[in-house]
Amino acid sequence: RFRAACHVEGSSSLLFCAIIARAKPVMASQLRGGAGATMQDLGRWACSEGGSGPKVKFSDTTVRTVFSSERIHGTFEEGDIIFSVSVRCLMHPAAATTDPQYGAAMTALSLEDGVDDRTLLVLFLAIERERGASSGWSPYINSLAAEVPSPLGWSNAELVYLAGTRLEGAVKLQHEALCQQTEVWAPRLFARLQEQVEQLDVSDLTPGRAAASEMLALVNRALTPERVAWSRSCVWSRAFSLYLNGTKTTAMVPLGDMLDHSSRALVEWRTDDAADTFSILSHESIPAGTTVYNNYGAKSNEELLLGYGFVLEPNQADTLHVQLTVNKMEHKIEADEEHNINGEPATREELLRRCGLRSDHFLRHDDPLPDALLDAARVYLMSSAAAYMCACVTGGPWSPHDAMVMSADLCTSFRVLQALTRLFTADLERLNSGLNLADDSSFHDGPVRKFVVRMVNVYRCSQLATATAALETLRELSRCLICRLGEGERERVGANSAGSGFLAINVLETKKSEDFETAYQAWETELGIEKTAVEELPVLEGPSVLGTGAGGLRVTVPVVVGDLLGSVPEEALLVATTAVLKSCTTFANTGEEAALAATLFLNAQKNDLNQWGPFARRLLSAPTTAAAFQEDILAILKTTSLGQEALSARQTYDDEFTSLLAAGVLPRCINTTVGMATYARARVAVERHSFRLPCEHQATLPPMVAGRLALAPFVGSLPRALDDIAGVFCWSRRLNKANYIGSCGSVWRLELRARCQLGVDALLVAPLEGSDEETRLFEVGSGSASFPPPPLQIQIDDTNFPRDDTSITSSTNCGHRLPQSSSTTPIANKWHTVEILLEPVDEDSEMRQRKKNLLRSTGLGEAHYLTLPPTPARLCAALAVCGAETEAILEVFGASLTGALFSAHSSAVVVTVDGHTSAPTSKSIGGIHKPGLVELDSLVANTPEFVSPSYKSGDNRMPHKVSTADDDDAPATINAFALKMLLGNSSMFKRARKAARSLLLRMLRLLPKEVDVESSWVNSPEALLQGNLQRAAVFGYIAQHRAIIEHWIEELTPLPSGISVDGRSKRRRDQV
């Protein structure tokens, strides 16, 4: 019943654009009758119905504009009346449904799904307009413009100017809604009126029947597409949302809709049910002779143009809409097909809700990159392990700060900046695409009206300004983040130098790498590669090399945005040959990558320095990733998740090599074993360093390799994680050395230009902070491994060691406060995780699916991450669900979890036992399964109380890690669940803890036993490693894997009688 329009602060005046269509004489002449006479008739009619406007008058020169005839004495506390009209003058749905002729048909139509107040009002206005002078609202209807300048009434030629904007889609939706009103609801209303007429007595030949027939003819004339379109435009541009008799409704308000909009006007809309009036009051003093304004609210130009047909320039309330989704944020989800089809819980959306964040944001020019947008992007792009840890925190709302703390690592931060930079860059391209379709000064009112072009340009320019300001803010954040990246990289190198100083140097390999570097540098010089502001980091084997030994760039001179960092000629770019591409068409989605790897492989075999030989040999000499490790190293890893992932990729590479060899693409004279190993390194180099060359849209003769997947010397050393953040690739057409365009050399050069300000010695290398050891070894390379320091350096401090019922708060920095356990192996990478995928193995597929449904719907999830400090409650609860032996037990679980959800979210969550909702049923404990690779049914073979009589143990192989599966993380307050279950059925939970401990013990026993890794760090590391970086990285990975599992096992071990939690801490110190 009361609405006070918000006051927009700021002293700068808002210019109400002259491009408003109703201010144009041509629009004024289209009003029914004379403009002045029509307004006078409207005023007299409103006064005769009990309305008043004692301090205002209509303008004699401007159509539908109101001035103050005397000072309006409004104050912030008490308003002064501008207009007051009787509720009888308002056009609203209740008036339509009570009409004596078609009220019954309107009432019946209002009960249909999809019919709202605005739809009834549109049809009502169209019919009353056709009634003409016989309508009780004819003075008001005659005052309405014959044409509304909103985009709904624009021609197709004018709508082209909205291409690439959000309004383009919004106008299409408006047209679809209009079609529904004209093709569905209008005919349906007419049909109901026909039914009323047909129900009249056939013998009734009185004037009543004739009047009914005349009414049908009138409605038929009124509901044509053109008239309904006019009515819809009037309703959407002029209707008020107000309360009548305590009910919210939509109404057309005579006199009230004549006030133009000002975001600074302080007005109040007030309904007085006792006096039966609706009034607009001013809460500010307005001098006599001043234009009087309404306030539609803080609306952007997008809303104003779509709904009212005008824009403001400038508009302090203007916004740029940004919608974040997993696809837009380019978060790659790698999960098996079955789990994607079944659909895991939307963890990211749940975390957004818990943090009070949203996926859609409206950015203002004065705040183009709000913290809420950055925090939401972090939630979308944090690792699956971080999302899991967030979900393990106790229930209740979070602040957005918590999301930032849980994902404040460099890897997540760079993903956020990269995704947002690409998003806003795409917005700029989209908005710029139609900005200058034509100069508005070249148009006269014709097929494309001048005011339409100008309004669209004002709207686009405002959106562009906000997107540009957001990109500027992102550039500053990128500069700060790159400074932090350099500091962290130098610290990493120093730490690795101390932790792996025992690592022997392979003199022969080092000499070979140096020879490759020398040949490569000579090749770069000969081709004319420009190193303007950066230099390449060396490609060397070793744990203490900048850039992990896989390359990178170092800034040599200060640069600003747009400065040239370096360039290479087109002829230096390595792309797959046409013949090789044709041979790789059978490789499905990896054909182009395989073709480029084969081309790299072939060039590495050549000795001709005029080709890409030096470049190819340098790439293949760099430290590689796990998929290309030596066979003896992969044999050590075969029972780990990293090993299974690497072996799977290696098998794919070997199959590709065999196919290429059979097709004659690769020479048969080479040793097959050596060839496979070399091809695997080439394949890894392509995955790590290749990128898509930019397309040149404006050139009549673009580069021949534009848009191709390529490997580039020098500029290609920019890590892919820093693309569009530190630098951007573009083409430039230059004169050759002879200063004319001829046949001597390429005239196209690929340039790398700075995307942000960079200082001297800034390092452009792959970020590692925030990635676990498995991701580093599989995606970055062996040089990125973390080497644990000797265990004698451990400082024991577990006074704050969190127990099972202790939550991870934001102060723990994403759980990175590491406790010490009885293990003698320290943890070097605090982001290291052990990933487990639970899957029920019931023979009954329906029961198996019900269990999965329960895991997902309750938020327990199937993917689990072992991190430090241990938080086993969620894993145990999931195991308890998998181990439910009867439907009755599962029903107990469903009730317990439903209660926990209700208490955590204050909303009922129904868990029922059926195949389509959320409560599965099963009879045996879930194994850990990666379809097509491994099964681990035997992990729980030592817990017979969880095994049904039909349960059969599988083989003793290690579970496979499913990496970064966004939907595998569960979205709930897991500790709250566990506590509920513990209180409600402690025996079940104890059994689940026992099953979890048994599972982890089996995983621990399956870790490689070829070498006693822990003792080797102290006793004889030199003899063990002998300079083999891959072996050192692998044993470091295994050691950290083992330490995490041991922490969890100890956490799950029951306390001996008489020993408290403090006693366990003392025992841990004594053991160490």
mmCIF file of C-alpha atoms in Angstrom, residues 686-835:
data_model
loop_
_atom_site.group_PDB
_atom_site.id
_atom_site.type_symbol
_atom_site.label_atom_id
_atom_site.label_comp_id
_atom_site.label_asym_id
_atom_site.label_seq_id
_atom_site.Cartn_x
_atom_site.Cartn_y
_atom_site.Cartn_z
ATOM 1 C CA VAL A 686 51.031 -30.694 -27.749
ATOM 2 C CA GLU A 687 48.590 -30.882 -24.841
ATOM 3 C CA ARG A 688 50.759 -28.596 -22.724
ATOM 4 C CA HIS A 689 51.969 -25.990 -25.243
ATOM 5 C CA SER A 690 49.663 -25.936 -28.277
ATOM 6 C CA PHE A 691 47.064 -23.208 -28.748
ATOM 7 C CA ARG A 692 44.563 -22.075 -31.355
ATOM 8 C CA LEU A 693 45.946 -19.348 -33.591
ATOM 9 C CA PRO A 694 43.742 -16.236 -33.786
ATOM 10 C CA CYS A 695 41.620 -15.573 -36.845
ATOM 11 C CA GLU A 696 42.123 -12.372 -38.814
ATOM 12 C CA HIS A 697 38.597 -11.172 -39.573
ATOM 13 C CA GLN A 698 39.441 -7.878 -41.253
ATOM 14 C CA ALA A 699 42.113 -9.084 -43.665
ATOM 15 C CA THR A 700 41.193 -9.878 -47.257
ATOM 16 C CA LEU A 701 44.068 -12.375 -47.362
ATOM 17 C CA PRO A 702 44.365 -13.792 -43.823
ATOM 18 C CA PRO A 703 47.339 -15.913 -42.763
ATOM 19 C CA MET A 704 47.161 -19.422 -44.163
ATOM 20 C CA VAL A 705 47.493 -20.906 -40.676
ATOM 21 C CA ALA A 706 44.907 -18.643 -39.000
ATOM 22 C CA GLY A 707 42.580 -20.601 -36.747
ATOM 23 C CA ARG A 708 44.798 -23.707 -36.740
ATOM 24 C CA LEU A 709 46.137 -25.578 -33.719
ATOM 25 C CA ALA A 710 49.835 -24.744 -33.526
ATOM 26 C CA LEU A 711 53.067 -24.868 -31.571
ATOM 27 C CA ALA A 712 54.944 -21.582 -31.548
ATOM 28 C CA PRO A 713 58.556 -20.929 -30.541
ATOM 29 C CA PHE A 714 59.237 -18.245 -27.950
ATOM 30 C CA VAL A 715 55.740 -16.702 -27.666
ATOM 31 C CA GLY A 716 54.296 -20.193 -27.199
ATOM 32 C CA SER A 717 56.180 -20.427 -23.912
ATOM 33 C CA LEU A 718 53.439 -18.333 -22.323
ATOM 34 C CA PRO A 719 51.558 -20.852 -20.131
ATOM 35 C CA ARG A 720 47.982 -21.511 -21.191
ATOM 36 C CA ALA A 721 46.817 -20.544 -17.699
ATOM 37 C CA LEU A 722 47.995 -16.977 -18.425
ATOM 38 C CA ASP A 723 46.392 -16.645 -21.863
ATOM 39 C CA ASP A 724 44.289 -13.448 -22.045
ATOM 40 C CA ILE A 725 45.596 -12.463 -18.587
ATOM 41 C CA ALA A 726 49.264 -11.648 -19.109
ATOM 42 C CA GLY A 727 49.266 -11.612 -22.891
ATOM 43 C CA VAL A 728 47.103 -11.978 -25.965
ATOM 44 C CA PHE A 729 47.990 -13.211 -29.445
ATOM 45 C CA CYS A 730 47.222 -11.206 -32.572
ATOM 46 C CA TRP A 731 48.359 -10.968 -36.195
ATOM 47 C CA SER A 732 50.261 -8.084 -37.756
ATOM 48 C CA ARG A 733 51.089 -7.609 -41.396
ATOM 49 C CA ARG A 734 54.564 -6.193 -41.858
ATOM 50 C CA LEU A 735 56.977 -5.367 -44.647
ATOM 51 C CA ASN A 736 59.783 -7.842 -45.143
ATOM 52 C CA LYS A 737 63.467 -7.102 -44.749
ATOM 53 C CA ALA A 738 63.588 -5.489 -48.192
ATOM 54 C CA ASN A 739 60.827 -3.053 -47.090
ATOM 55 C CA TYR A 740 58.346 -4.211 -49.685
ATOM 56 C CA ILE A 741 55.830 -6.972 -49.860
ATOM 57 C CA GLY A 742 57.370 -9.684 -51.933
ATOM 58 C CA SER A 743 58.356 -13.307 -51.818
ATOM 59 C CA CYS A 744 61.299 -12.972 -49.441
ATOM 60 C CA GLY A 745 59.974 -14.156 -46.092
ATOM 61 C CA SER A 746 56.514 -14.029 -44.533
ATOM 62 C CA VAL A 747 54.652 -10.770 -44.271
ATOM 63 C CA TRP A 748 52.489 -12.048 -41.420
ATOM 64 C CA ARG A 749 53.807 -12.174 -37.865
ATOM 65 C CA LEU A 750 52.183 -13.584 -34.746
ATOM 66 C CA GLU A 751 52.517 -11.030 -31.963
ATOM 67 C CA LEU A 752 52.224 -11.453 -28.214
ATOM 68 C CA ARG A 753 51.024 -8.227 -26.604
ATOM 69 C CA ALA A 754 50.693 -7.404 -22.921
ATOM 70 C CA ARG A 755 47.232 -7.617 -21.403
ATOM 71 C CA CYS A 756 48.244 -5.940 -18.145
ATOM 72 C CA GLN A 757 51.072 -3.886 -16.712
ATOM 73 C CA LEU A 758 54.177 -5.964 -15.999
ATOM 74 C CA GLY A 759 57.315 -5.052 -14.105
ATOM 75 C CA VAL A 760 60.893 -6.116 -14.693
ATOM 76 C CA ASP A 761 61.645 -9.720 -13.644
ATOM 77 C CA ALA A 762 57.965 -10.664 -13.567
ATOM 78 C CA LEU A 763 57.686 -14.399 -14.204
ATOM 79 C CA LEU A 764 55.056 -15.754 -16.595
ATOM 80 C CA VAL A 765 55.014 -19.401 -15.546
ATOM 81 C CA ALA A 766 52.370 -22.025 -14.832
ATOM 82 C CA PRO A 767 50.771 -21.445 -11.401
ATOM 83 C CA LEU A 768 51.054 -24.372 -9.006
ATOM 84 C CA GLU A 769 49.617 -23.078 -5.734
ATOM 85 C CA GLY A 770 46.273 -24.762 -5.217
ATOM 86 C CA SER A 771 46.921 -27.849 -7.363
ATOM 87 C CA ASP A 772 47.431 -31.244 -5.795
ATOM 88 C CA GLU A 773 50.415 -33.444 -6.575
ATOM 89 C CA GLU A 774 48.497 -35.637 -8.978
ATOM 90 C CA THR A 775 47.353 -32.673 -11.072
ATOM 91 C CA ARG A 776 50.875 -31.308 -11.159
ATOM 92 C CA LEU A 777 52.411 -34.563 -12.349
ATOM 93 C CA PHE A 778 49.662 -35.269 -14.876
ATOM 94 C CA GLU A 779 49.220 -31.774 -16.336
ATOM 95 C CA VAL A 780 52.355 -29.707 -15.619
ATOM 96 C CA GLY A 781 55.261 -32.139 -15.471
ATOM 97 C CA SER A 782 57.773 -33.856 -13.235
ATOM 98 C CA GLY A 783 59.554 -30.559 -12.558
ATOM 99 C CA SER A 784 56.494 -29.289 -10.681
ATOM 100 C CA ALA A 785 56.679 -32.007 -8.007
ATOM 101 C CA SER A 786 57.003 -31.096 -4.353
ATOM 102 C CA PHE A 787 59.885 -32.752 -2.540
ATOM 103 C CA PRO A 788 59.284 -33.349 1.178
ATOM 104 C CA PRO A 789 62.041 -32.100 3.484
ATOM 105 C CA PRO A 790 63.757 -34.611 5.776
ATOM 106 C CA PRO A 791 61.383 -35.703 8.575
ATOM 107 C CA LEU A 792 63.809 -34.621 11.299
ATOM 108 C CA GLN A 793 62.842 -31.024 10.510
ATOM 109 C CA ILE A 794 59.197 -31.560 11.500
ATOM 110 C CA GLN A 795 57.863 -29.169 14.146
ATOM 111 C CA ILE A 796 55.110 -30.888 16.120
ATOM 112 C CA ASP A 797 52.181 -28.640 17.009
ATOM 113 C CA ASP A 798 48.794 -30.307 17.168
ATOM 114 C CA THR A 799 47.175 -28.292 19.915
ATOM 115 C CA ASN A 800 44.589 -27.109 17.391
ATOM 116 C CA PHE A 801 44.185 -30.455 15.675
ATOM 117 C CA PRO A 802 40.476 -30.618 14.721
ATOM 118 C CA ARG A 803 38.524 -33.634 15.854
ATOM 119 C CA ASP A 804 35.754 -35.407 13.987
ATOM 120 C CA ASP A 805 33.159 -33.015 15.366
ATOM 121 C CA THR A 806 35.249 -29.919 14.685
ATOM 122 C CA SER A 807 34.461 -27.834 11.635
ATOM 123 C CA ILE A 808 36.944 -26.336 9.229
ATOM 124 C CA THR A 809 36.486 -22.619 9.569
ATOM 125 C CA SER A 810 37.741 -19.895 7.284
ATOM 126 C CA SER A 811 40.727 -19.412 9.553
ATOM 127 C CA THR A 812 42.145 -22.760 8.487
ATOM 128 C CA ASN A 813 42.637 -21.443 4.949
ATOM 129 C CA CYS A 814 40.838 -24.227 3.115
ATOM 130 C CA GLY A 815 42.041 -26.852 5.518
ATOM 131 C CA HIS A 816 45.693 -26.080 4.898
ATOM 132 C CA ARG A 817 46.634 -26.141 8.561
ATOM 133 C CA LEU A 818 48.309 -29.527 8.571
ATOM 134 C CA PRO A 819 48.345 -31.773 11.640
ATOM 135 C CA GLN A 820 51.136 -34.195 12.325
ATOM 136 C CA SER A 821 50.468 -37.903 12.513
ATOM 137 C CA SER A 822 52.419 -40.966 13.441
ATOM 138 C CA SER A 823 53.714 -41.082 9.869
ATOM 139 C CA THR A 824 57.395 -40.246 9.480
ATOM 140 C CA THR A 825 56.707 -38.648 6.067
ATOM 141 C CA PRO A 826 55.862 -34.929 6.077
ATOM 142 C CA ILE A 827 53.480 -33.330 3.604
ATOM 143 C CA ALA A 828 55.187 -30.945 1.186
ATOM 144 C CA ASN A 829 52.104 -30.031 -0.882
ATOM 145 C CA LYS A 830 49.325 -28.859 1.397
ATOM 146 C CA TRP A 831 46.814 -29.077 -1.464
ATOM 147 C CA HIS A 832 47.430 -32.776 -1.996
ATOM 148 C CA THR A 833 44.300 -34.934 -1.862
ATOM 149 C CA VAL A 834 43.371 -38.582 -2.219
ATOM 150 C CA GLU A 835 40.202 -38.936 -4.263
#
